[in-house]
Short mmCIF file of C-alpha atoms and ligand atoms in Angstrom, two decimals:
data_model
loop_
_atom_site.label_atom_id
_atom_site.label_comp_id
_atom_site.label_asym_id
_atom_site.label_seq_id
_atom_site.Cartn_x
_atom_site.Cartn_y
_atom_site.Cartn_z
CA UNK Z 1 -7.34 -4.95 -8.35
CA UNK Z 2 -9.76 -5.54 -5.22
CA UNK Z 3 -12.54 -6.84 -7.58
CA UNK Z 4 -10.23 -9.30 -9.35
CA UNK Z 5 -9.03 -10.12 -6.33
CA UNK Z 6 -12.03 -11.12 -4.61
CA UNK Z 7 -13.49 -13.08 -7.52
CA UNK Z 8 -9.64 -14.84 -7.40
CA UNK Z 9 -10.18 -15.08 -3.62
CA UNK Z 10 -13.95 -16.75 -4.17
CA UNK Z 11 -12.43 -19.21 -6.83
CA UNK Z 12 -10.32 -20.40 -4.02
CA UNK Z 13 -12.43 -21.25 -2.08
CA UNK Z 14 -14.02 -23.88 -4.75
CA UNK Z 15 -10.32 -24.87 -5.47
CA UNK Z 16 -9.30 -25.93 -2.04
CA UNK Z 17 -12.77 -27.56 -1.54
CA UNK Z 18 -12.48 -30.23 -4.54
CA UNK Z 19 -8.79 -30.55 -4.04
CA UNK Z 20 -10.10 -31.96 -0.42
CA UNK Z 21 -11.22 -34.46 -1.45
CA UNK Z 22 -8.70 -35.87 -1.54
CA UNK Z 23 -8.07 -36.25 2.34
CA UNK Z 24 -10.85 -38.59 2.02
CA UNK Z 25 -8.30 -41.41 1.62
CA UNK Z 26 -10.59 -43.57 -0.61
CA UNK Z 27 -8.12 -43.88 -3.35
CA UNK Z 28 -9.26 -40.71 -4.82
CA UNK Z 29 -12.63 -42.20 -5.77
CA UNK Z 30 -14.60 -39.04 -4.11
CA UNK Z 31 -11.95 -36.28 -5.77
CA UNK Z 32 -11.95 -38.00 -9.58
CA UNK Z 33 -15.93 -37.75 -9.33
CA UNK Z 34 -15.79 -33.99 -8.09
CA UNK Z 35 -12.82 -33.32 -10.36
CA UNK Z 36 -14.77 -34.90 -12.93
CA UNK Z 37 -17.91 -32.70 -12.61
CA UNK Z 38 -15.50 -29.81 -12.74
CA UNK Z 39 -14.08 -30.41 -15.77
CA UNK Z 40 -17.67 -31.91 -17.44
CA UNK Z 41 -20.24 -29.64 -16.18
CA UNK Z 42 -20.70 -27.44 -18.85
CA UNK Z 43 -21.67 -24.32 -16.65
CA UNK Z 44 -18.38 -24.85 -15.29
CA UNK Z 45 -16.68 -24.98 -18.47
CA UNK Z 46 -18.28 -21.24 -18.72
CA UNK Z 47 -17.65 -19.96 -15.39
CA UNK Z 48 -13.59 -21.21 -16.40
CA UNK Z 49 -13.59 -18.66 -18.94
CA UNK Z 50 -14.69 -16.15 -16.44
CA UNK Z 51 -11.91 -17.47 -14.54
CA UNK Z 52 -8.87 -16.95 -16.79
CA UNK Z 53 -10.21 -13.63 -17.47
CA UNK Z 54 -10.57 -12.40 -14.04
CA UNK Z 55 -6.97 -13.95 -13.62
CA UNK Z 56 -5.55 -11.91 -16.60
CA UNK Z 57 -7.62 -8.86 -15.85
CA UNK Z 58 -5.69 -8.96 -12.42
CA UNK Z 59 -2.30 -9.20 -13.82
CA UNK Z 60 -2.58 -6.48 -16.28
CA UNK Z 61 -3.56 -4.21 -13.47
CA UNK Z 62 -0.84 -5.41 -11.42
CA UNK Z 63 1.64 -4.76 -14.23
CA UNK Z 64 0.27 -1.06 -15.00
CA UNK Z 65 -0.48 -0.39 -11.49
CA UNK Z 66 4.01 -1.16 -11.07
CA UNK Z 67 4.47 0.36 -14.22
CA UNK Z 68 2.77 3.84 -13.30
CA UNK Z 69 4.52 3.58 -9.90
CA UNK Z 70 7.38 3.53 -10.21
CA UNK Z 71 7.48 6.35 -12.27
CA UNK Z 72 6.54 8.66 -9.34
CA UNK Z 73 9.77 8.37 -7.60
CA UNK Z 74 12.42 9.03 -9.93
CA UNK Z 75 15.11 9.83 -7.61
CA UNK Z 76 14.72 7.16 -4.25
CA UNK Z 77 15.89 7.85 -0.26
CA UNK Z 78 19.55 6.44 0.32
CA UNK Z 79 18.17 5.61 3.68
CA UNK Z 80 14.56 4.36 4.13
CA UNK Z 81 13.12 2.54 7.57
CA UNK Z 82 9.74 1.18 5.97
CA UNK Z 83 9.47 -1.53 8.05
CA UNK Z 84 8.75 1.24 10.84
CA UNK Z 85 5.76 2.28 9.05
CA UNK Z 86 4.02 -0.87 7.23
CA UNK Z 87 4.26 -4.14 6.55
CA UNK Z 88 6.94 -5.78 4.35
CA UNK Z 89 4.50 -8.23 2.57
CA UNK Z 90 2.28 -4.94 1.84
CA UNK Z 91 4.91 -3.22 -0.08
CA UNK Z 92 6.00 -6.44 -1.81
CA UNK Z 93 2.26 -7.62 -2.94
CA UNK Z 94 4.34 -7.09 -7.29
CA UNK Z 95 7.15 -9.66 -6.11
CA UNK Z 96 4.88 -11.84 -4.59
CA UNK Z 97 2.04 -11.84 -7.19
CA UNK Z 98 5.25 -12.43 -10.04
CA UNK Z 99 6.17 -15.68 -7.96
CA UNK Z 100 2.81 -16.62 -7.75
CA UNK Z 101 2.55 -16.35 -11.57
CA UNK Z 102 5.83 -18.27 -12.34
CA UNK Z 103 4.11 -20.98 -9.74
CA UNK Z 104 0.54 -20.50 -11.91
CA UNK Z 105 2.55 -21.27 -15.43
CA UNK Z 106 4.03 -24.68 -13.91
CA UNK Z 107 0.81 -25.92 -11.89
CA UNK Z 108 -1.13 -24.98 -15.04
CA UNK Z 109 1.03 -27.09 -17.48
CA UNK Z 110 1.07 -29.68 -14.79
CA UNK Z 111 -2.69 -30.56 -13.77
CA UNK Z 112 -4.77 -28.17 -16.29
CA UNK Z 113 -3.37 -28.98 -19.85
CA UNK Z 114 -3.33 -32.90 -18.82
CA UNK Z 115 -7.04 -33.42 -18.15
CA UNK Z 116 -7.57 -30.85 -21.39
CA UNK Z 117 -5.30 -33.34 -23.53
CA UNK Z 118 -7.56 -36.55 -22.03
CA UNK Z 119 -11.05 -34.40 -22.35
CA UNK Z 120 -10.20 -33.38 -26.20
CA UNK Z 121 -7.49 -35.10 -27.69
CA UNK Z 122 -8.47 -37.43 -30.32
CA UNK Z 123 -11.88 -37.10 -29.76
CA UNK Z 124 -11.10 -37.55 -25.45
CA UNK Z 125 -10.56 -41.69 -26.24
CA UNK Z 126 -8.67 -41.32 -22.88
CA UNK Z 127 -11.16 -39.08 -21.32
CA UNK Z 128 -12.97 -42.10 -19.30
CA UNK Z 129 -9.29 -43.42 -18.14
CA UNK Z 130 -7.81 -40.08 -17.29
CA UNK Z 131 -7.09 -40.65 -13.32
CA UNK Z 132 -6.09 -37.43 -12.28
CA UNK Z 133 -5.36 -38.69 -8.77
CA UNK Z 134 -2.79 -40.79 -10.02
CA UNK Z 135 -1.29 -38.54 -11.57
CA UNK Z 136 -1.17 -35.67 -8.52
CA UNK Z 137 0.39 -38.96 -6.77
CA UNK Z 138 2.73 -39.67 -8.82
CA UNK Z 139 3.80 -35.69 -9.03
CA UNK Z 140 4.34 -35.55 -5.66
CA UNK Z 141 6.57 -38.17 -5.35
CA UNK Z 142 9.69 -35.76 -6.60
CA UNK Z 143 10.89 -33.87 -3.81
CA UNK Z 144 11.49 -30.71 -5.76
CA UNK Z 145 8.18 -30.80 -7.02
CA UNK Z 146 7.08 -30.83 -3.41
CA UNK Z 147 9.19 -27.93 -2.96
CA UNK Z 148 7.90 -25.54 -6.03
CA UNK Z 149 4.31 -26.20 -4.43
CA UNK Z 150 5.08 -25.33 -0.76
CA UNK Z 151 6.85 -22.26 -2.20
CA UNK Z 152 4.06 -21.57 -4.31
CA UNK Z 153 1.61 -21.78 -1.20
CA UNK Z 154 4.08 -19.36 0.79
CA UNK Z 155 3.89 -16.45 -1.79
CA UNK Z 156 0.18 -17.30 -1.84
CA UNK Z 157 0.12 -17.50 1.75
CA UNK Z 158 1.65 -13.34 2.19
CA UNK Z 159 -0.13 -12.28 -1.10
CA UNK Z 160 -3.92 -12.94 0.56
CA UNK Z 161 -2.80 -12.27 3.96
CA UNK Z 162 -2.81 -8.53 2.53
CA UNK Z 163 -5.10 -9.10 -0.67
CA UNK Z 164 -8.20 -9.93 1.47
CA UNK Z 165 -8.23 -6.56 3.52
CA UNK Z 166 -6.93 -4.85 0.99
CA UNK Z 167 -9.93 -5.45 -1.31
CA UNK Z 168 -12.39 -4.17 0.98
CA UNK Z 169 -10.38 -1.11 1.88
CA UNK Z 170 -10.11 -0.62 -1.98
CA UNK Z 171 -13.88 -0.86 -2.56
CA UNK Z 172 -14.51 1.78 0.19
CA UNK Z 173 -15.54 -0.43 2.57
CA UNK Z 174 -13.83 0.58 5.98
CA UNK Z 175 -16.21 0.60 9.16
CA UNK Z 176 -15.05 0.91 12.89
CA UNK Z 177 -17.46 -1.81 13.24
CA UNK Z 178 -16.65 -4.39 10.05
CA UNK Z 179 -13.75 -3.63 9.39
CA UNK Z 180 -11.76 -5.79 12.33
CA UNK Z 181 -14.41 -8.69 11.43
CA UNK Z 182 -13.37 -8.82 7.35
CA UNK Z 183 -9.27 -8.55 8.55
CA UNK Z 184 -10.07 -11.64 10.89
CA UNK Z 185 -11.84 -13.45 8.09
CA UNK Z 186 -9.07 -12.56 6.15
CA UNK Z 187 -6.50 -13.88 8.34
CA UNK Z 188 -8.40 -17.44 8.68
CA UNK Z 189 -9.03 -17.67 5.57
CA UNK Z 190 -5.56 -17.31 4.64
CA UNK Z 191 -4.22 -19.72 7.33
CA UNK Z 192 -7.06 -22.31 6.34
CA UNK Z 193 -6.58 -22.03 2.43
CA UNK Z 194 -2.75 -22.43 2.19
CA UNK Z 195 -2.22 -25.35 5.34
CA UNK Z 196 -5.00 -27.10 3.00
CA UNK Z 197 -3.03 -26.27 -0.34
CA UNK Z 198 0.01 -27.21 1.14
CA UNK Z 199 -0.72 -30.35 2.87
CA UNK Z 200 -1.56 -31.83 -0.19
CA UNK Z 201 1.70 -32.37 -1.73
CA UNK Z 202 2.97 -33.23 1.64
CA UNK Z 203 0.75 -35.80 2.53
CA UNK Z 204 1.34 -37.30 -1.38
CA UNK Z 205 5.10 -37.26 -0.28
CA UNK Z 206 4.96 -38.75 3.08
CA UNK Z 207 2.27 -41.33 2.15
CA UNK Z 208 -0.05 -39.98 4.25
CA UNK Z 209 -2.74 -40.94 2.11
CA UNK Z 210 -2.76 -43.37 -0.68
CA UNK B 1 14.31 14.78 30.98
CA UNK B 2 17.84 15.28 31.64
CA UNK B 3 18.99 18.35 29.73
CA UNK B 4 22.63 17.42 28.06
CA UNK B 5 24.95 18.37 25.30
CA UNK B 6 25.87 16.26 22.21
CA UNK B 7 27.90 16.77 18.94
CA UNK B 8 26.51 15.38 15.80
CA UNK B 9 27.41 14.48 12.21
CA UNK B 10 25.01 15.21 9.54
CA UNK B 11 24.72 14.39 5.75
CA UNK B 12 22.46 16.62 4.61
CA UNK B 13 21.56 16.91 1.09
CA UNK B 14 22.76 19.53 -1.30
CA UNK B 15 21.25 20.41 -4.63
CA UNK B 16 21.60 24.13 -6.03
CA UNK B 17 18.30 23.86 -8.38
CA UNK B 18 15.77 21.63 -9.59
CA UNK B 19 17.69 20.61 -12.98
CA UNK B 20 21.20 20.69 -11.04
CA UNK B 21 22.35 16.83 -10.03
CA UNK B 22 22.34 17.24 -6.26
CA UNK B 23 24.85 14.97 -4.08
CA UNK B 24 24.92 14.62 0.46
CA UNK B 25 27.52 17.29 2.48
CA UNK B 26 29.15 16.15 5.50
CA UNK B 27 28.95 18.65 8.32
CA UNK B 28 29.62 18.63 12.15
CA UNK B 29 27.28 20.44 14.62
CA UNK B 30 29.18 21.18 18.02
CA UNK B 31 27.40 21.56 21.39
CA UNK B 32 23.56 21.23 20.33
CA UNK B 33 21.26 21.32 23.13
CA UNK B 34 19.06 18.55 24.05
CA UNK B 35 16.17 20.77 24.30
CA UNK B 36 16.36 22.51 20.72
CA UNK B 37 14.13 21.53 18.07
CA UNK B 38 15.43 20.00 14.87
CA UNK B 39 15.54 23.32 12.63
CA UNK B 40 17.26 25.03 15.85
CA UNK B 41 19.95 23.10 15.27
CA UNK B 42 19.66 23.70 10.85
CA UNK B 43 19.49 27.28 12.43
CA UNK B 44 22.85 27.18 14.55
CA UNK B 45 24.31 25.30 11.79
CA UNK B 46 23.83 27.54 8.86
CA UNK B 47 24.63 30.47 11.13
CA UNK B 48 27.93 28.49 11.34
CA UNK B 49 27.90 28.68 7.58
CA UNK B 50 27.41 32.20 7.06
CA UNK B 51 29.94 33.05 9.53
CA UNK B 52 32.08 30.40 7.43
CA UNK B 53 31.19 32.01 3.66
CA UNK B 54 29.64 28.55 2.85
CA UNK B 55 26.44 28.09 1.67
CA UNK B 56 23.82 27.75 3.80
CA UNK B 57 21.26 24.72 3.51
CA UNK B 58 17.80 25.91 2.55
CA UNK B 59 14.68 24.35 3.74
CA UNK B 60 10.98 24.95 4.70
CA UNK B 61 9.70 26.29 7.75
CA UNK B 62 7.12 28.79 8.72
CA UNK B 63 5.19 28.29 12.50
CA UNK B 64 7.38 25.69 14.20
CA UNK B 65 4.78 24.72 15.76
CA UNK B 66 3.32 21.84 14.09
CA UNK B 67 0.45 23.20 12.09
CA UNK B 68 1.84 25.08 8.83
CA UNK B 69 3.21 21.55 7.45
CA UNK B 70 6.02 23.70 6.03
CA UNK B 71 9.10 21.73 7.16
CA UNK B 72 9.72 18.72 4.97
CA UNK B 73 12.32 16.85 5.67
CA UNK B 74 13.30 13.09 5.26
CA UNK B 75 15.39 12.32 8.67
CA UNK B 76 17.16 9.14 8.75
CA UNK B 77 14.86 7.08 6.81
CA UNK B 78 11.62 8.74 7.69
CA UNK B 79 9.34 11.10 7.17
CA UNK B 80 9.26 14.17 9.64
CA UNK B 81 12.30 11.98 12.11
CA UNK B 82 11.71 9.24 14.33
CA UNK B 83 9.09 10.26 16.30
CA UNK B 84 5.33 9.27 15.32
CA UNK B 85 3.04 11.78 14.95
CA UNK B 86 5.37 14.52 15.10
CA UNK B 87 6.45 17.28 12.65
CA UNK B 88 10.21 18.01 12.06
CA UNK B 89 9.80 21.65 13.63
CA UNK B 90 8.67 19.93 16.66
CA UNK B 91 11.31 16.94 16.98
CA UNK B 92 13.59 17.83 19.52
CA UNK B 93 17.18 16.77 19.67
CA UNK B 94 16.62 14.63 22.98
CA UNK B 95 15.86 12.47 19.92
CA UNK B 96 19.56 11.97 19.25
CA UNK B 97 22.40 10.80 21.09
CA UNK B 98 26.09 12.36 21.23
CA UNK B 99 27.69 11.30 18.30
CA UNK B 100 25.14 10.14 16.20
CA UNK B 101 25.04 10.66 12.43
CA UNK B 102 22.06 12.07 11.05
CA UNK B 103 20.78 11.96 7.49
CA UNK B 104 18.48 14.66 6.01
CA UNK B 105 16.64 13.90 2.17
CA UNK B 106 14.00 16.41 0.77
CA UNK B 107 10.59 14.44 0.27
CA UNK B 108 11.08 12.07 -3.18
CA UNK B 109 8.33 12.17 -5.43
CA UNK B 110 7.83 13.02 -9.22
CA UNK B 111 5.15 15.24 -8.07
CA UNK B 112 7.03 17.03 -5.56
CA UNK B 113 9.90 18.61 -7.47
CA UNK B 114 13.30 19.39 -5.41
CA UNK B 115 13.58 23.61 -5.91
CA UNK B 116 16.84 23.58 -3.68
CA UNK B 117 18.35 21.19 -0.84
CA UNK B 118 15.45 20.40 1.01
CA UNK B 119 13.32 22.61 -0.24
CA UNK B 120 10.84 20.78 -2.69
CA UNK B 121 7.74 21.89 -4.12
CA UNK B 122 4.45 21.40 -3.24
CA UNK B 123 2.46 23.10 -5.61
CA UNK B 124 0.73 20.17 -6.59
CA UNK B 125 -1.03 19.87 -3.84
CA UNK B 126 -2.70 23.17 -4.06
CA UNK B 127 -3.65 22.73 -7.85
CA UNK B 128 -5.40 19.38 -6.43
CA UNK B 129 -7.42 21.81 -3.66
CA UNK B 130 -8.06 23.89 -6.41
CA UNK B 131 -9.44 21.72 -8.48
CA UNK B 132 -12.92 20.91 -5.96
CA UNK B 133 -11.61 21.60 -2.62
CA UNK B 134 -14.05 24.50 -2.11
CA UNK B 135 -17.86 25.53 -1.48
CA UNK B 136 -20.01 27.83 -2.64
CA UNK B 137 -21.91 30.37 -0.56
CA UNK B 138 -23.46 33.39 -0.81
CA UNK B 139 -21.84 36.59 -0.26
CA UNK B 140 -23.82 39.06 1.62
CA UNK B 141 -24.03 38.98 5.49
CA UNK B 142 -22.55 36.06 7.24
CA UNK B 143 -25.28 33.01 7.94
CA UNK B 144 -26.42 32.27 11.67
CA UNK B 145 -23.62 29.85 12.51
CA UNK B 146 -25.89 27.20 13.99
CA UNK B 147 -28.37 27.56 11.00
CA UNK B 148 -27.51 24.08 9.63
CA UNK B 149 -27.98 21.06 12.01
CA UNK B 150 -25.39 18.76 11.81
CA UNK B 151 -24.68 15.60 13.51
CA UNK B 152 -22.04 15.77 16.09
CA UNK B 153 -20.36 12.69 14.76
CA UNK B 154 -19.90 13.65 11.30
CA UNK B 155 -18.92 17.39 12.79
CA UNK B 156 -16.05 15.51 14.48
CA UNK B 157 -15.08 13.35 11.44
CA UNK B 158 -14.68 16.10 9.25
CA UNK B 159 -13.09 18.23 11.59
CA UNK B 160 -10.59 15.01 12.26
CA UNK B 161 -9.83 15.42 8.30
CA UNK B 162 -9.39 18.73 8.54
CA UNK B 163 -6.73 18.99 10.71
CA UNK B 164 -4.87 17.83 7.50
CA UNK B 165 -1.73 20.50 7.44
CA UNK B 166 -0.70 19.67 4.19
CA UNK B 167 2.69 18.37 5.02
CA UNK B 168 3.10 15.94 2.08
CA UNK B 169 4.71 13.26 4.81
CA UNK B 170 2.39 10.81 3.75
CA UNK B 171 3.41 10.98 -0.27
CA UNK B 172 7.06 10.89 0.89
CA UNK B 173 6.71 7.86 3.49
CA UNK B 174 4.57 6.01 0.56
CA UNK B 175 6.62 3.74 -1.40
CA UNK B 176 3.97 4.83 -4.47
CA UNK B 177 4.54 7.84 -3.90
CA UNK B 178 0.64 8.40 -3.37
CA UNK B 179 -1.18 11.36 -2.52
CA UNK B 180 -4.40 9.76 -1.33
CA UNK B 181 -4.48 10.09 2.15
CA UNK B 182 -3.79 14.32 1.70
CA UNK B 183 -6.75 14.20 -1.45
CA UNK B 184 -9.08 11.80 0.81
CA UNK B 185 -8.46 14.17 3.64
CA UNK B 186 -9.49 16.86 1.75
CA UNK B 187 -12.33 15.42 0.03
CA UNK B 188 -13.69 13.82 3.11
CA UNK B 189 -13.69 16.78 4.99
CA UNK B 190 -16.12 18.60 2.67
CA UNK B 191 -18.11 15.25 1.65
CA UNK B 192 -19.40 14.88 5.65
CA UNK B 193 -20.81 18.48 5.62
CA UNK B 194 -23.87 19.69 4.11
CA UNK B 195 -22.47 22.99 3.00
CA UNK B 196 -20.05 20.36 1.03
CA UNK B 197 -22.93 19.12 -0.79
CA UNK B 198 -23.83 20.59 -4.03
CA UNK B 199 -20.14 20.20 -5.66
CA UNK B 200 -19.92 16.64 -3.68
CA UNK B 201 -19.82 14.38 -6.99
CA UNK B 202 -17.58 17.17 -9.04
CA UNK B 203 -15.61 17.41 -6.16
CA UNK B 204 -13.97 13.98 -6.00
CA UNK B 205 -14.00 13.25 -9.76
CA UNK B 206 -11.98 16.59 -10.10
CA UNK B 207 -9.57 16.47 -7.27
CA UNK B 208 -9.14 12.66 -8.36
CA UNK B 209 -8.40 13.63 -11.67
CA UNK B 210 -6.11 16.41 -10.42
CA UNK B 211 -4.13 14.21 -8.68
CA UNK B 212 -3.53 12.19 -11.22
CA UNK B 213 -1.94 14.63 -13.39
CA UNK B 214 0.26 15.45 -10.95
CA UNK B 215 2.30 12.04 -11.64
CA UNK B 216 1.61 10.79 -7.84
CA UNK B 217 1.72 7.21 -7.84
CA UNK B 218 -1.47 5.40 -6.83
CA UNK B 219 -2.64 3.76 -3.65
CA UNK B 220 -1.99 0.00 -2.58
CA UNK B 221 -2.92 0.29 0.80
CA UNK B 222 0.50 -0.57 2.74
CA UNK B 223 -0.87 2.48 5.24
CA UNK B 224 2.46 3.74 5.65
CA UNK B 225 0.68 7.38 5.01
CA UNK B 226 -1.00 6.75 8.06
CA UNK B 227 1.73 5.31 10.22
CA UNK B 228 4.20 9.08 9.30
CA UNK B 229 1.54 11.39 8.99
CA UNK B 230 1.97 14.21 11.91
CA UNK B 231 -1.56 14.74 12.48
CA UNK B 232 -3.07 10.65 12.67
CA UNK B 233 -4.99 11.16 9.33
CA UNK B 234 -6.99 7.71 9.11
CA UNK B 235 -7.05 5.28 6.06
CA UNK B 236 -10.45 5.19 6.58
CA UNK B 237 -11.01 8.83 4.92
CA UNK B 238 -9.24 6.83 1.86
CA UNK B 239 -12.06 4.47 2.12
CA UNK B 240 -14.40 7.17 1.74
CA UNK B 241 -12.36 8.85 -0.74
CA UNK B 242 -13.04 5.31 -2.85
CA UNK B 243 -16.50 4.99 -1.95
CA UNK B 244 -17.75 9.08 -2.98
CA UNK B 245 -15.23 7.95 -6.13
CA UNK B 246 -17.08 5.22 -7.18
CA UNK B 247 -20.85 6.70 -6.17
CA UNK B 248 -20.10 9.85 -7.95
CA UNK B 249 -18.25 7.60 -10.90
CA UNK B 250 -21.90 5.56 -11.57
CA UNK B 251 -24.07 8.69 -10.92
CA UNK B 252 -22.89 11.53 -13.08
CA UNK B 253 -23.70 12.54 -16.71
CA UNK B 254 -20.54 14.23 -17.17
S1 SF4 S 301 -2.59 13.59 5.38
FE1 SF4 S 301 -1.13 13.84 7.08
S2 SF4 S 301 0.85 13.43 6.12
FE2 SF4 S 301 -0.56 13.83 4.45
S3 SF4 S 301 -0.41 16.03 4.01
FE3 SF4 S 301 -2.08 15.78 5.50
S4 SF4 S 301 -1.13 16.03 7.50
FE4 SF4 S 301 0.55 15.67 6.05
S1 FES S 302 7.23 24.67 10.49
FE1 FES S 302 5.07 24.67 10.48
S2 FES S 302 4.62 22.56 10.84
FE2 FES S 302 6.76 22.63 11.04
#
């Protein structure tokens, strides 16, 4: 899980860099050419493989690490006061990580599958006029689309906010010294990645950026 | 404090055996000090019982006094009562108010089997010691205690996971159910010392492995273990626990 996680965590990173672009306001000239390399570069193309498989690898142990768990309780409290002792988005990191897949499924099928259609379809003849700026504005333009995204970015949002530490602290890495450094990282990182994420849509929406 | 008197309500729960289907009593406690400890008032109450022909609630206790970890009980949502760092033998009814209603659950765990009311067992977690939570040393006459330097910090860490008392509060506050801060306790303890040394890698893989067995659930770092459990037990000893795992996971030939 804290392995996955972290390469999830580094992809990210890359993600919400290209998808910046966009705030460049040039008509998406600067995010087709990065999105472009992306999808071109053929190290990329490898590395993407890496990437669904650290993404699957991360489910499956999600699903057998709830599977084997909730075996060991079979008979529950009547009365339990867990918020006294942790954190509700710790204890809820299967929820979250289900939304978050629901979210993956339709953001996939959106933005993925379309610029795989124009790269491959007969022969990628639309390849050269695939504008996938256009297209992320014209998405955005549907409120409820809007919505799905900035819902997407809130599970995202609680599911790093304990991922990132929670890595470390999984990998054996807990120092009196480090330790308060990698939970501050994690916390700006979170707060950095998902305003990013979500002001995308937004500014789409609001015509904040054309 | 202000000593005073209160009258309580408690649902305790019942269950004659392990296989029987248990179900919560209602009972009311009359007059309970302020200044009795939670099984003092179990005690007045059963005596109540007795008197009554009823059955008496069994649960766990040895020392009252914080150290045996023999008195599990789940009070009103949480492990070992409201207070934080605190065993049930040492909560004291200035706790409660007059006229509160109090709920009492065994510890809930796969691993930790309900033998009667609140009296579950915790046999699991010696078959975990068992399985590497020991040294070897030679029999013969006793060695010069300060024979083996050892740093004062790591003396102090290990002695921190030693005050482990075995309580199980931190597998029944865990929402997995997990044993790993008791098993990281107990590995850690050992792992800091050099007379912990030679069984080091066997140690961890074999307690790990133990624990497994058992049908505890695993660890997802919420920390709640650390947040219920009586004696402050860090997270950070599950760090280690993860680290000596992995090290001794890449290094051995078993
Ligand atoms: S780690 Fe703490 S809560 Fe767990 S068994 Fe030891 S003393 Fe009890
Ligand atoms: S009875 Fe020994 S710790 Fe409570």
């Amino acid at each position: 899980m804290g392995l996955t996680g972290l390469f999830l965590i580094s992809f990210l990173i890359v993600h919400v860099g290209v998808n910046a672009c966009i705030f460049v306001n040039d008509g998406g000239e600067t995010f087709n050419t990065a999105a472009r390399f992306m999808s071109h570069n053929w190290i990329l193309r490898i590395m993407e493989i890496g990437l669904f498989a650290g993404l699957i690898l991360h489910i499956v142990q999600g699903f057998m690490l709830w599977k084997n768990n909730s075996s060991a309780r079979p008979v529950d409290y009547n009365i339990k006061k867990a918020n006294k002792n942790s954190k509700w988005y710790s204890r809820s990191m299967g929820l979250l990580g289900t939304l978050l897949l629901f979210f993956l499924i339709i953001h996939v099928s959106k933005f993925f599958v379309s610029t795989k259609i124009a790269l491959y379809a007969n022969g990628g003849i639309n390849d050269a006029s695939h504008n996938l700026y256009l297209e992320m504005k014209e998405e955005f333009q549907t409120w409820w689309v809007v919505l799905i995204y900035i819902a997407g970015v809130v599970s995202l949002f609680w599911h790093l906010l304990h991922g990132f530490q929670s890595a470390f602290q999984t990998l054996g890495i807990n120092h009196k010294r480090y330790t308060p450094i990698i939970k501050a990282i994690g916390v700006g990182y979170t707060i950095i990645v998902c305003i990013l994420f979500a002001l995308m849509p937004i500014s789409f929406y609001l015509g904040w950026i054309q | 404090m202000e000593h005073y008197n209160m009258n309580l309500t408690l649902k305790v729960w019942k269950q004659k055996n392990s296989t029987a289907k248990g179900n919560f009593e209602t009972y009311q406690v009359k007059d309970i000090s302020s200044e009795m400890s939670f099984l003092e008032m179990f005690d007045v109450l059963n005596e109540q019982l007795i008197t009554d022909g009823k059955d008496p609630i069994a649960f766990d206790h040895d020392c009252r006094e914080g150290i045996c970890g023999a008195c599990s009980m789940y009070i009103d949502g949480r492990a070992h009562g409201p207070w934080s760092k605190n065993t049930t033998c040492q909560l004291h009814m200035r706790a409660f108010k007059d006229g509160d209603t109090i709920v009492v659950e065994p510890w809930r765990a796969a691993a930790f089997p309900v033998i009667k009311d609140l009296m579950v067992d915790r046999d699991a977690f010696d078959r975990i010691i068992q399985a590497g939570g020991y040294i070897s040393v030679n029999t013969g006459n006793a060695v010069d205690a300060n024979s083996l330097p050892i740093d004062k910090k790591d003396a102090d860490t290990s002695f921190d996971a030693a005050s482990c008392i075995g309580c199980g509060a931190c597998v029944a506050a865990c929402k997995n159910s997990s044993a790993m801060l008791f098993v990281s306790a107990k590995v850690s303890q050992l792992a800091l010392l050099p007379q912990g040394e030679p069984e080091r890698e066997a140690r961890v893989l074999n307690m790990v492995a133990q624990m497994d067995k058992e049908g505890f659930g695993n660890c997802t770092n919420t920390y709640a273990c650390e947040a219920e459990c009586p004696k402050g037990i860090s997270v950070t000893n599950i760090a280690r626990m993860n680290r000596e795992f992995l090290k001794a996971g890449l290094s051995t030939e078993q």
